[in-house]
Coordinates of C-alpha atoms and ligand atoms in Angstrom, one line a residue:
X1273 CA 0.0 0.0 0.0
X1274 CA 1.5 3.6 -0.8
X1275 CA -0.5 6.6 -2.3
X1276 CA -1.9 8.3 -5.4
X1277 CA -1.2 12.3 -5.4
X1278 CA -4.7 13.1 -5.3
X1279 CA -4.1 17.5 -5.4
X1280 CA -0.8 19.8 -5.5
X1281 CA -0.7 23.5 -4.4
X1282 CA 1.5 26.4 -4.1
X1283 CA 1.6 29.6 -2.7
X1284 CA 4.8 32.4 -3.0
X1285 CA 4.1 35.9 -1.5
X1286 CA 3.5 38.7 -3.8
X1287 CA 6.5 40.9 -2.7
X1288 CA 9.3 40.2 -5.6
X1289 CA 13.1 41.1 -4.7
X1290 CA 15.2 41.0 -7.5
X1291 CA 19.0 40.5 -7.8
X1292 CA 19.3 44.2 -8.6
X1293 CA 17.4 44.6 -5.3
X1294 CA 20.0 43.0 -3.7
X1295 CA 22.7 44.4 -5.4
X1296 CA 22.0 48.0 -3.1
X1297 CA 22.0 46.0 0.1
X1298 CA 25.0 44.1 -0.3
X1299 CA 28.0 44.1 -2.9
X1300 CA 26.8 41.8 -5.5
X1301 CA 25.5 41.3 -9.1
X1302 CA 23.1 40.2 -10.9
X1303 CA 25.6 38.4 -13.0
X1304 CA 27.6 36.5 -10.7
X1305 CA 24.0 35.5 -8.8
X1306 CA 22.8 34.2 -12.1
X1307 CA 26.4 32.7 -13.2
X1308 CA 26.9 31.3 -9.4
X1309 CA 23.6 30.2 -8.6
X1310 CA 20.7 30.7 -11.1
X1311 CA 18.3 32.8 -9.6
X1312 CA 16.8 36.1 -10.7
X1313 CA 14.7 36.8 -8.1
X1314 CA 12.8 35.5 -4.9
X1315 CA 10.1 36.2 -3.2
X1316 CA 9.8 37.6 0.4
X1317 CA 6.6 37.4 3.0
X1318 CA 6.1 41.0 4.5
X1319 CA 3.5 39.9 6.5
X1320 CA 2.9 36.5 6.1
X1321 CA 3.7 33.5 8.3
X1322 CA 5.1 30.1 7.0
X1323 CA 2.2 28.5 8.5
X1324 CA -0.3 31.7 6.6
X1325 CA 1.7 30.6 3.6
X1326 CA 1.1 26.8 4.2
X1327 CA -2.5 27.6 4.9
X1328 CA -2.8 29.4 1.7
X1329 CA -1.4 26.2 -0.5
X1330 CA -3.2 23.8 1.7
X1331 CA -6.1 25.4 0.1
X1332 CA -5.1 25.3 -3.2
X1333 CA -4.0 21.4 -3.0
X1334 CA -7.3 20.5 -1.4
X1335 CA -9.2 22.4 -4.1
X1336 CA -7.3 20.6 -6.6
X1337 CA -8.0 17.2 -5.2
X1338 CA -11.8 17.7 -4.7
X1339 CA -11.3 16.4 -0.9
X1340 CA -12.8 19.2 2.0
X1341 CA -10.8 19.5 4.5
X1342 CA -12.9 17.7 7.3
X1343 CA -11.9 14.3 4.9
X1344 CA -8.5 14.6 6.2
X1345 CA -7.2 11.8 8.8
X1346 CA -3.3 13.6 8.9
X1347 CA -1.9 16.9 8.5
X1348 CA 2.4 16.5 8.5
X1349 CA 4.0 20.0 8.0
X1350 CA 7.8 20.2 6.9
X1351 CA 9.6 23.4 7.9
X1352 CA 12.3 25.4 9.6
X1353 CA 11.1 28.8 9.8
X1354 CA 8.0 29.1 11.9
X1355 CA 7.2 31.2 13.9
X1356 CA 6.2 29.3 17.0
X1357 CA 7.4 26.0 17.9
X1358 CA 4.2 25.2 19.2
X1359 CA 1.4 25.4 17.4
X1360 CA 3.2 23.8 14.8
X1361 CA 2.7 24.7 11.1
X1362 CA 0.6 21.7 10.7
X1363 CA -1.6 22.7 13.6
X1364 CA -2.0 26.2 12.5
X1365 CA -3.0 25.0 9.3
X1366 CA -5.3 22.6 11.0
X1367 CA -7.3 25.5 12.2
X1368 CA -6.8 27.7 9.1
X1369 CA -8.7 25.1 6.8
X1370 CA -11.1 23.8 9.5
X1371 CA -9.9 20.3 9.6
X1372 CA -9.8 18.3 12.9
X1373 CA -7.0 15.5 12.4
X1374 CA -3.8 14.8 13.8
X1375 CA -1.5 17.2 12.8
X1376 CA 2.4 17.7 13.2
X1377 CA 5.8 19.0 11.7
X1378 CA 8.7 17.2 10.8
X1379 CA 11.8 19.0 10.5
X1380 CA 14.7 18.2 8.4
X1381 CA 15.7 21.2 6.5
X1382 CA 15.7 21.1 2.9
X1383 CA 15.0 17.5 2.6
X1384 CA 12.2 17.3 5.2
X1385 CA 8.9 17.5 2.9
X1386 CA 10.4 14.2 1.0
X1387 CA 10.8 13.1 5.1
X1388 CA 7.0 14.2 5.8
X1389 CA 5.8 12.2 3.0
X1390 CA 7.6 9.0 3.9
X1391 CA 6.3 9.5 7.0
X1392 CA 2.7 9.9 5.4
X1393 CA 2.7 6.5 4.2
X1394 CA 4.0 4.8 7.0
X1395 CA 1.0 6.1 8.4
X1396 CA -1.3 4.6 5.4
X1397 CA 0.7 1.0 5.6
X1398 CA -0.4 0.9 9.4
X1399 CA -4.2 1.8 8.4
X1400 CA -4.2 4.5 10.7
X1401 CA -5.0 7.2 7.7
X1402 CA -6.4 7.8 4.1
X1403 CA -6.0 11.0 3.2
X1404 CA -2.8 13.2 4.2
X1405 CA -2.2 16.6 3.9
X1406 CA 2.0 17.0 3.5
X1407 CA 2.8 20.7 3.6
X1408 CA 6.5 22.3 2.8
X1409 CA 6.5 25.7 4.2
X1410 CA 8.9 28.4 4.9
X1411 CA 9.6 32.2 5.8
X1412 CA 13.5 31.6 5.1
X1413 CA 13.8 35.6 5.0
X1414 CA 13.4 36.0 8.6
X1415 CA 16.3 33.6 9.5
X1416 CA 18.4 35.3 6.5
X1417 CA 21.2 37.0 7.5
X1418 CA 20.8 40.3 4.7
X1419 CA 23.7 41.6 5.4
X1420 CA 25.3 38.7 4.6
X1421 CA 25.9 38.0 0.8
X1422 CA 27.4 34.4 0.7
X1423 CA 23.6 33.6 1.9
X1424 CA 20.7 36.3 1.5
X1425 CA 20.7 36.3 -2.4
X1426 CA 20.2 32.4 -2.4
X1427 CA 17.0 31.7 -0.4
X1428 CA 13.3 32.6 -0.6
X1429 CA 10.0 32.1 1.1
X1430 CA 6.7 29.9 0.0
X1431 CA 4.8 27.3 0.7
X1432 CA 3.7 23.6 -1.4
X1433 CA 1.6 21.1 -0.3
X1434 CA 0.0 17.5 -1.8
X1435 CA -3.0 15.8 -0.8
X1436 CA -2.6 12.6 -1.0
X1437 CA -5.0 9.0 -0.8
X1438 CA -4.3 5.5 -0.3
X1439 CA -3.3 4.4 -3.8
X1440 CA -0.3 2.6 -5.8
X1441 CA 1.8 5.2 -7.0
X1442 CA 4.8 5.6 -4.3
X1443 CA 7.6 3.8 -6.0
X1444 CA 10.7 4.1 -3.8
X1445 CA 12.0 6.0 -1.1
X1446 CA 15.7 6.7 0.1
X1447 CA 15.9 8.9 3.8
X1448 CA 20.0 9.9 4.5
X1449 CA 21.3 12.3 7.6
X1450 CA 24.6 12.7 8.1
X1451 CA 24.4 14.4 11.6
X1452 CA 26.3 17.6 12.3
X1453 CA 26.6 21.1 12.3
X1454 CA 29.8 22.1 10.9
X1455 CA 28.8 22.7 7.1
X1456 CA 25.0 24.2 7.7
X1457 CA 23.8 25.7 11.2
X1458 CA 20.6 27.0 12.1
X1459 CA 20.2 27.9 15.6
X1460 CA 17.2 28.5 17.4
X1461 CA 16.3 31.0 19.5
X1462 CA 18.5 30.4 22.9
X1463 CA 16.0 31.9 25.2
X1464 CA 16.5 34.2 28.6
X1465 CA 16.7 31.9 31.2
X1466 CA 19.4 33.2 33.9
X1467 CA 20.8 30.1 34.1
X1468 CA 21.7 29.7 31.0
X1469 CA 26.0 29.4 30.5
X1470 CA 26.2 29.4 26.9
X1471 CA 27.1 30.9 23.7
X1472 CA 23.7 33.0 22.0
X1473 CA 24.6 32.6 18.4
X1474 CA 22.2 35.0 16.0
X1475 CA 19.2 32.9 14.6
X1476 CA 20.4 32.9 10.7
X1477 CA 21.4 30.2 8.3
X1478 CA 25.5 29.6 8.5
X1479 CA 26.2 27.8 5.7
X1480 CA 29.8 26.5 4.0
X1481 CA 28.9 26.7 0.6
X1482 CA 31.7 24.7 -1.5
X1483 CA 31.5 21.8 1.4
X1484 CA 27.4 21.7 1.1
X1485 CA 27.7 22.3 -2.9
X1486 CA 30.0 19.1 -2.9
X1487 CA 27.5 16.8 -0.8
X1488 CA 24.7 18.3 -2.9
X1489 CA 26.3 17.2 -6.3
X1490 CA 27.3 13.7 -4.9
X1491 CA 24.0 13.1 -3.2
X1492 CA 21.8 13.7 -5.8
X1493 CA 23.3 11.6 -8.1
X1494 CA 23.6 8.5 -5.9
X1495 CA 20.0 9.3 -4.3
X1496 CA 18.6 9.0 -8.2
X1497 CA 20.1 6.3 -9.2
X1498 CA 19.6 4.0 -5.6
X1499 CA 15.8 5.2 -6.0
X1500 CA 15.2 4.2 -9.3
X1501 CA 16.9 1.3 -8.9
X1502 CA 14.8 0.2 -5.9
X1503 CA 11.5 0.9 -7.7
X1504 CA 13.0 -1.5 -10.1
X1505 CA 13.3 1.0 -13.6
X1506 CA 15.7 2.1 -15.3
X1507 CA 16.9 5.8 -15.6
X1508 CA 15.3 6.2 -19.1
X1509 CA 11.8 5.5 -17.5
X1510 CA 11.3 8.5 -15.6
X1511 CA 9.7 11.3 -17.4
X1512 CA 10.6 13.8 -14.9
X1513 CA 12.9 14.9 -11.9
X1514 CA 12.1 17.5 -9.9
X1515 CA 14.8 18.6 -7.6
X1516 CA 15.3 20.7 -4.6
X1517 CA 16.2 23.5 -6.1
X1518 CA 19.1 24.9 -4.6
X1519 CA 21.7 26.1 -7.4
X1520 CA 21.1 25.3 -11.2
X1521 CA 24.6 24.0 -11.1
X1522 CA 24.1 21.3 -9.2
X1523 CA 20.8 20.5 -11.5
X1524 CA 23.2 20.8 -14.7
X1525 CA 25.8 18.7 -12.8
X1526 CA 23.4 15.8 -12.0
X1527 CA 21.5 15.9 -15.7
X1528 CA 25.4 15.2 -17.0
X1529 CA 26.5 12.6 -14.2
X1530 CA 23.1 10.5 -14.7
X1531 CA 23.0 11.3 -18.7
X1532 CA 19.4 12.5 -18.2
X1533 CA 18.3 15.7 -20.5
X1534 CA 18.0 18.8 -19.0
X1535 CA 14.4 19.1 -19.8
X1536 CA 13.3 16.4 -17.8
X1537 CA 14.4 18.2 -14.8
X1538 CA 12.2 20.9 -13.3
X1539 CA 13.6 24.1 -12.5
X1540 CA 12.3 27.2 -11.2
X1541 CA 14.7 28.5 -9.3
X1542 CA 15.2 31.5 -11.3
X1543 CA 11.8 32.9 -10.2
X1544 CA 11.8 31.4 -6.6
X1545 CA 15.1 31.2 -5.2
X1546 CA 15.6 28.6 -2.7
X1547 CA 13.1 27.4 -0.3
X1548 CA 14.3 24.7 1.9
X1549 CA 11.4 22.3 2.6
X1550 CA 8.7 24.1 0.1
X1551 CA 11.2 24.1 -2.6
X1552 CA 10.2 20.4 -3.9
X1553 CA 6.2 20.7 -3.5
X1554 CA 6.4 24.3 -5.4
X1555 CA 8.3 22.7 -7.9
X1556 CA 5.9 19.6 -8.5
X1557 CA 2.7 21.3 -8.4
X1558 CA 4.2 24.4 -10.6
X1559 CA 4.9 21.4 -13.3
X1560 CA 1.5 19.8 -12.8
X1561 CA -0.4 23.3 -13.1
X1562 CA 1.8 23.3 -16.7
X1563 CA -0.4 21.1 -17.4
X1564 CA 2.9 19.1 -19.0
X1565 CA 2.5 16.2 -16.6
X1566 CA 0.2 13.2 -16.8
X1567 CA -1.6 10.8 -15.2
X1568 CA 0.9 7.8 -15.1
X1569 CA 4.4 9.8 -15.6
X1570 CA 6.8 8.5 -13.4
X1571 CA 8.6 11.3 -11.3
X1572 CA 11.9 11.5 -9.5
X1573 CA 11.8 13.9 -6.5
X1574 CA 15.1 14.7 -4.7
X1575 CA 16.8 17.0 -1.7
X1576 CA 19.7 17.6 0.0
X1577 CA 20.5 20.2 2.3
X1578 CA 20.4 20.9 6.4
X1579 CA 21.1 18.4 8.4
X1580 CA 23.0 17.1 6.9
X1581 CA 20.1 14.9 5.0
X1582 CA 19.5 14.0 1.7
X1583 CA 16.0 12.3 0.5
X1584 CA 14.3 11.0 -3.1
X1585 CA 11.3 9.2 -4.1
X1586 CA 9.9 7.8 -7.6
X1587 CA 6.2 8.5 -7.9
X1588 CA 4.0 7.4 -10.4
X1589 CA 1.6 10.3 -10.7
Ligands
LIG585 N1 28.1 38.1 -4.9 C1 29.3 38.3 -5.3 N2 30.4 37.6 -4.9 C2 30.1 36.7 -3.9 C3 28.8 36.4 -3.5 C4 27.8 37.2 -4.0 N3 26.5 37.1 -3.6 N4 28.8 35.4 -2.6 C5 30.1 35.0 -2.5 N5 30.9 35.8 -3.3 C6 32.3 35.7 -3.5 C7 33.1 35.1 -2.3 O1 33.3 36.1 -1.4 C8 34.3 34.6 -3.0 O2 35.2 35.7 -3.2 P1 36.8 35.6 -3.1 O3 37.1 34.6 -4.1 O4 37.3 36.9 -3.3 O5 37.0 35.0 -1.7 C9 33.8 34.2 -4.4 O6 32.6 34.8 -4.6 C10 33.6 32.7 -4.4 O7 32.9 32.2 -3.3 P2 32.4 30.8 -3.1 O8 31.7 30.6 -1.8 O9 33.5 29.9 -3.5 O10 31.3 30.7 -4.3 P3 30.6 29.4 -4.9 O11 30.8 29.4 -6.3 O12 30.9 28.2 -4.1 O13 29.0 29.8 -4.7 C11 27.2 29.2 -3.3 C12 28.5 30.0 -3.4 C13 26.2 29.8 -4.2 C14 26.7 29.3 -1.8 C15 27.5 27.7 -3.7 O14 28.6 27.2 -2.9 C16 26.3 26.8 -3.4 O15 25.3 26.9 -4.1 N6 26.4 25.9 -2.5 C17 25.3 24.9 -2.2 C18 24.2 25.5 -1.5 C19 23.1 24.5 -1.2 O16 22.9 23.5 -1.9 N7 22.3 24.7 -0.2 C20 21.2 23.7 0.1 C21 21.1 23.6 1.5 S1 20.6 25.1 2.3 C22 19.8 24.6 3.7 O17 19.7 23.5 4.1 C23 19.2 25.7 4.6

């Protein structure tokens, strides 16, 4: 047992900030972004919470399936950037959309909507749920450090989200974490107890790029491959891969290393930047609103990032 993607959603903010934008706040170009990286511009929540933002494609992915949201057994909510610990995203979003399930976050950074959706179907192989709500969601500009530029012209903030049913189409699955904080760090909030002895570091994404570029390229590769493999296909059977979409490099890089055209990867990250958790779901349901994917295409999903962790799937849509 395994699931059928019933509905996809997405929802970015409306506030664009493009890499000339940037270029006043710190000293950068639009040229090396684009060169380095790939992205053009991102968008940024003024106002808006991750879990607003999650609420907002929740709506969209349940509209899309033709479920209500009081059919809902699960709500699992992948992100980094909430606001509050507690209510979670999930449970935000539980009240947002009127449903009255169990609902939850998983965190594990830019991998962790592929880790809420693994999660999803353990849930659906133990019978305790048909339909699941799995939500990426994230407000990475408030743990952005904008005055730093190795950093703030890379990520973005939005939301994605997939209903999904009890079905057949969940191929394969690979979960990796390499625990560790010396490549990416984000710490939380320290608190003010008067107890507390330690070091406060400031609440923004540290991030050694070359080291996490170099797990990125490897991972993504090997993560393909091992899931396709499991699912028992070959490379030339998937019609698309959507990645996490963190720098078009490491997109180019992988399309060379597994001799899969360019066009059967997704990539947005031009218009969105990256965004951790959300950046997979936006992706998917940005191709499926295209209208270029179809019932029965197989699809690759993959990410990397925090952690360190590294997921994929193969779905048959
Ligand atoms: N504009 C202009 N110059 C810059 C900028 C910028 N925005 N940022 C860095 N530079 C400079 C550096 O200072 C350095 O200058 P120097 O040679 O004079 O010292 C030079 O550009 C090269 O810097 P590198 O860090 O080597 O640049 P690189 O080509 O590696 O690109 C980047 C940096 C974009 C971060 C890249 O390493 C990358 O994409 N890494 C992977 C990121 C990733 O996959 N993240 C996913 C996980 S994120 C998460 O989990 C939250």
């Amino acid at each position: 047992m395994s699931f059928r993607i019933m509905g996809t959603g997405f929802y970015v903010p409306d506030k664009v900030i493009t890499n000339d934008d940037l270029s006043k706040m710190v000293d950068t170009s639009d040229e090396w972004i684009m060169q380095r990286v790939g992205v053009r511009e991102r968008r940024v929540s003024v106002d808006m919470t991750a879990s607003d933002m999650a609420a907002a494609a929740a709506e969209k992915a349940l509209a899309s399936s033709g479920l209500s949201a009081d059919k809902l057994d699960m709500i699992i909510a992948a992100s980094i950037s909430s606001n509050d610990l507690c209510p979670t995203v999930a449970g935000y979003v539980q009240m947002k959309i009127g449903a009255s399930c169990p609902s939850f976050d998983v965190n594990s950074a830019c991998s962790g909507f592929i880790f809420a959706l693994d999660t999803a179907v353990s849930f659906m192989e133990r019978g305790c749920a048909e339909n699941i709500l799995v939500i990426g969601a994230e407000r990475l500009s408030k743990i952005v450090d904008w005055t730093d530029r190795s950093t703030c012209v890379i990520f973005g903030d939005g939301a994605g989200a997939f209903v999904i049913s009890k079905g057949d189409g969940y191929l394969s699955s690979k979960l990796y974490t390499a625990g560790g904080n010396d490549i990416i760090e984000i710490p939380n909030y320290a608190g003010e107890s008067p107890f507390y002895n330690g070091i406060k570091l400031p609440p923004y994404i540290f991030m050694q790029g070359q080291e996490t570029f170099k797990f990125a390229v490897n991972k993504i590769v090997s993560d393909i491959k091992e899931v396709t493999e499991k699912a028992g296909l070959s490379i030339d059977d998937i019609d698309y891969i959507v990645p996490h979409q963190a720098n078009v490099r490491i997109i180019d890089y992988a399309s060379k290393r597994l001799k899969v055209p360019k066009e059967k990867f997704y990539v947005n990250i031009h218009k969105y930047g990256n965004t951790s958790s959300a950046s997979v779901p936006i992706a998917f349901s940005e191709l499926a609103e295209s209208g270029r994917l179809k019932r029965g295409d197989i699809v690759a999903m993959c990410a990397f990032g925090g952690g360190l962790s590294s997921a994929a799937c193969i779905i048959k849509y």
